[in-house]
Coordinates of C-alpha atoms in Angstrom, one line a residue:
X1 CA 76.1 -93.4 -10.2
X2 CA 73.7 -95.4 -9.3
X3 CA 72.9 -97.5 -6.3
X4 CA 73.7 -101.1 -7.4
X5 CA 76.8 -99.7 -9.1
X6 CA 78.2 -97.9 -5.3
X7 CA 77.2 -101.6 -4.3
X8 CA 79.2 -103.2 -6.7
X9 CA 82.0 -101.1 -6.4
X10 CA 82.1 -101.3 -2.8
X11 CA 81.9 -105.3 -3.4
X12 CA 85.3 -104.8 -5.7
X13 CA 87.1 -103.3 -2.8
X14 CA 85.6 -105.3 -0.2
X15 CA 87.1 -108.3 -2.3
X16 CA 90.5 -107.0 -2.7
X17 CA 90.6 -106.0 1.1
X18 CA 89.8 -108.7 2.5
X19 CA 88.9 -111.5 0.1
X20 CA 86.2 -113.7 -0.8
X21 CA 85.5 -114.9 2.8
X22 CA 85.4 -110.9 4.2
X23 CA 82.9 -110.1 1.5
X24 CA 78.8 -110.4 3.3
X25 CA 76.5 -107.9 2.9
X26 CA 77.1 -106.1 5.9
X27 CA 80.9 -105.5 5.1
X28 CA 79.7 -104.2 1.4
X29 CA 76.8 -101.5 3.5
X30 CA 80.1 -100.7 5.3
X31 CA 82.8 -99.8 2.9
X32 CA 80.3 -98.3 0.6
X33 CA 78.8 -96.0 3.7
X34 CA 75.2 -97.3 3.4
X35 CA 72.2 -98.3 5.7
X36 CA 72.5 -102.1 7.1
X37 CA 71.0 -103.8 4.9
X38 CA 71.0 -101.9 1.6
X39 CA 72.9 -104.5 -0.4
X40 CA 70.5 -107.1 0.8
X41 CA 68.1 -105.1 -1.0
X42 CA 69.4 -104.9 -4.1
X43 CA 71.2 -108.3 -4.2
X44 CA 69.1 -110.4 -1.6
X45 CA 71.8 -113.5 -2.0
X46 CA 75.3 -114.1 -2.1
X47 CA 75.4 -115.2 -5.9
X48 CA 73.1 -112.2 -6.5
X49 CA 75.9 -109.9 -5.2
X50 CA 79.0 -112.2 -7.0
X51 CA 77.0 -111.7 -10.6
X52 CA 76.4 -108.4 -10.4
X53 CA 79.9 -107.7 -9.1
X54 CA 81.3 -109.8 -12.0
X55 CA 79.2 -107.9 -14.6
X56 CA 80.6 -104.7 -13.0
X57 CA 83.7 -105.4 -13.5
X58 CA 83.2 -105.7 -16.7
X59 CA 81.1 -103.1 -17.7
X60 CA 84.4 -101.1 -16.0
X61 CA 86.5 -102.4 -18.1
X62 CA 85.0 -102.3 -21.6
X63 CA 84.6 -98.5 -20.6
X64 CA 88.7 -98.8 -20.5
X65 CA 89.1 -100.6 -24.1
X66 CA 91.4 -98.0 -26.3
X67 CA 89.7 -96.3 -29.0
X68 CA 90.9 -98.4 -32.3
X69 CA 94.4 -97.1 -34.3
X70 CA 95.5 -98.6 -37.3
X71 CA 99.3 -98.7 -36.3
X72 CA 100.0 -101.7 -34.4
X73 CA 102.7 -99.8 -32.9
X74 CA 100.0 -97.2 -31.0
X75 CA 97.9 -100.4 -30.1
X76 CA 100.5 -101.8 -28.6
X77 CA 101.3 -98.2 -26.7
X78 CA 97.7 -97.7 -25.5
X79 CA 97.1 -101.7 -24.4
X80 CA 100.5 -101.2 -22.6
X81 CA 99.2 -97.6 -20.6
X82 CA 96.1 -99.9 -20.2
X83 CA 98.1 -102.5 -18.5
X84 CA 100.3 -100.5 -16.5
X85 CA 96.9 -98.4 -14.9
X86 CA 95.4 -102.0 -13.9
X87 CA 98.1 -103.1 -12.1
X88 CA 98.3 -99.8 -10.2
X89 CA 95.3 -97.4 -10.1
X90 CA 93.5 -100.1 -10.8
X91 CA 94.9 -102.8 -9.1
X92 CA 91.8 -103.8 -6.4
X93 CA 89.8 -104.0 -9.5
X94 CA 92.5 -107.3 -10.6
X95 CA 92.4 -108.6 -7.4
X96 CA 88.9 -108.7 -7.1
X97 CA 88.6 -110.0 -10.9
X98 CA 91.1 -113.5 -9.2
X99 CA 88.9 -113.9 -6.2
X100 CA 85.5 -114.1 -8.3
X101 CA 87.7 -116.1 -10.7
X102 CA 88.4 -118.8 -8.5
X103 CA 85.0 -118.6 -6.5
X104 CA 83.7 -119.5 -10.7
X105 CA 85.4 -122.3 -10.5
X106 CA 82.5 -124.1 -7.8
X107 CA 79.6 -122.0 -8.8
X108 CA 78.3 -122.2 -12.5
X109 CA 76.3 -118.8 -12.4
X110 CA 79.4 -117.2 -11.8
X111 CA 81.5 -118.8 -14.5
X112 CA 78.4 -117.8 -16.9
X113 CA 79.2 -114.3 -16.1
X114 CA 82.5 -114.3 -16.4
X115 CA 82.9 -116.0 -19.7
X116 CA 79.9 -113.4 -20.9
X117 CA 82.2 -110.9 -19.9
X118 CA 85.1 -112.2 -21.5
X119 CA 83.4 -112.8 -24.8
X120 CA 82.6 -109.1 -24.7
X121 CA 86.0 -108.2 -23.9
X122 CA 87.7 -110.5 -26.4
X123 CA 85.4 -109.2 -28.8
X124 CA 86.0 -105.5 -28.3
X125 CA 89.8 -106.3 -28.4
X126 CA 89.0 -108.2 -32.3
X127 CA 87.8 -104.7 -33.3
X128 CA 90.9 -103.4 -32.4
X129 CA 93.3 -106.0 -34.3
X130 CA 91.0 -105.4 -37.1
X131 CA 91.3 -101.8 -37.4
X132 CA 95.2 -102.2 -36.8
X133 CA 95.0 -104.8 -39.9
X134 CA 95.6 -108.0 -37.9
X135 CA 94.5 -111.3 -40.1
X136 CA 91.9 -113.5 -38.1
X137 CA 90.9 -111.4 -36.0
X138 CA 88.8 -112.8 -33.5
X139 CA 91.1 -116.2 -32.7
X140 CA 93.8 -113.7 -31.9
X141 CA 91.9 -112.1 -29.7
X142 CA 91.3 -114.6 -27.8
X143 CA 95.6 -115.0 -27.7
X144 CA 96.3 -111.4 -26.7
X145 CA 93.6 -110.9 -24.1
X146 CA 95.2 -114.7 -22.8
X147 CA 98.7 -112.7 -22.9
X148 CA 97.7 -109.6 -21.3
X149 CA 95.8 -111.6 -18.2
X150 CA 99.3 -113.5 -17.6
X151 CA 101.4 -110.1 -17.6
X152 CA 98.9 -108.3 -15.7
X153 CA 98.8 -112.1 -13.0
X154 CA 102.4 -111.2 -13.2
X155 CA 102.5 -108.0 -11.9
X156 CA 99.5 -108.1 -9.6
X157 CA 100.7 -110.7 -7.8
X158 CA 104.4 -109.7 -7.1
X159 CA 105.9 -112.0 -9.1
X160 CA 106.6 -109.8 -11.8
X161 CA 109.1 -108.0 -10.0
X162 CA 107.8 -104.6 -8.3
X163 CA 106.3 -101.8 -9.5
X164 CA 105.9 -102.1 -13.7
X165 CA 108.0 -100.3 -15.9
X166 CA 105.8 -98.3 -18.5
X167 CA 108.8 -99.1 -21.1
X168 CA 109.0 -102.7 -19.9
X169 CA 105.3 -103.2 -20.4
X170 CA 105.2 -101.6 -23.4
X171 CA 108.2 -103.6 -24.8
X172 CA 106.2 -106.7 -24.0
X173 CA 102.8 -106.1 -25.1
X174 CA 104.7 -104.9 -28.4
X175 CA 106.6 -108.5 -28.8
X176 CA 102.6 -110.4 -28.1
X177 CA 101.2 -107.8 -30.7
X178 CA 103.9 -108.4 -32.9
X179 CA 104.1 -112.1 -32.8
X180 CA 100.1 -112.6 -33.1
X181 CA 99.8 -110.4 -36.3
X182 CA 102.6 -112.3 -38.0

């Protein structure tokens, strides 16, 4: 791993721990067990940091993207055991994914990244509707990944009722894969 990736990821849990006013340089050297001033560094300003820990996030996640079926039953299946790992294992990476989100909302450089991000993402999930035989691709897509962010807002955020039901999920991301390749 390299160093800006330690950096970064310590920047995800720094986020999730303690939110976007907790995250400085000095609290990232911290969690991620480096020299003062090692993040500083590497990412000499704030929106240095914020971009780079946006593009690591998604770099993490395409890694994550299921390998393509053609059954939209197994898509559904893997998207949900996807789902179900973010909200859990996973579930600082969300957190910190809604901070940077909102902190996008006031600074331009960081909405770039993120839609950059998303575009990759969306894409990556159009190869998979394609291979599972899913007419227009690409425009639904953009409708699943939309779907899966509100059940994974859902569960991250408590409002989906506790910890998620590998069935449940399932069941649901079945339903949105079903309707959008009607």
């Amino acid at each position: 791993m390299t160093r800006e990736a330690k950096i970064t990821d310590a920047a995800i849990t720094t986020l999730a721990a303690e939110g976007m006013r907790g995250l400085t340089h000095r609290a990232v050297d911290r969690r991620a067990g480096l020299p003062e001033g090692s993040t500083s560094y590497y990412f000499r300003t704030r929106s240095a940091l914020l971009t780079a820990t946006v593009q690591r996030l998604a770099e993490l996640d395409a890694d994550e993207i299921p390998a393509p079926v053609s059954d939209l039953g197994d898509l559904a299946s893997s998207l949900a055991a996807s789902l179900v790992k973010w909200t859990t294992a996973d579930r600082d990476r969300q957190l910190a994914r809604y901070e940077l989100t909102l902190e996008a909302t006031r600074r331009a450089e960081l909405r770039d990244a993120l839609v950059r991000g998303g575009d990759t993402i969306r894409a990556m999930v159009a190869e998979l509707l394609r291979a599972a035989g899913v007419p227009a691709p690409a425009d639904r897509a953009h409708l699943l990944v939309a779907c899966i962010d509100g059940l994974l807002f859902d569960q991250i955020t408590g409002t989906g009722g506790g910890d998620p039901d590998v069935g449940d999920v399932a069941s649901n991301i079945r339903q949105i894969v079903a309707a959008i390749s009607a």
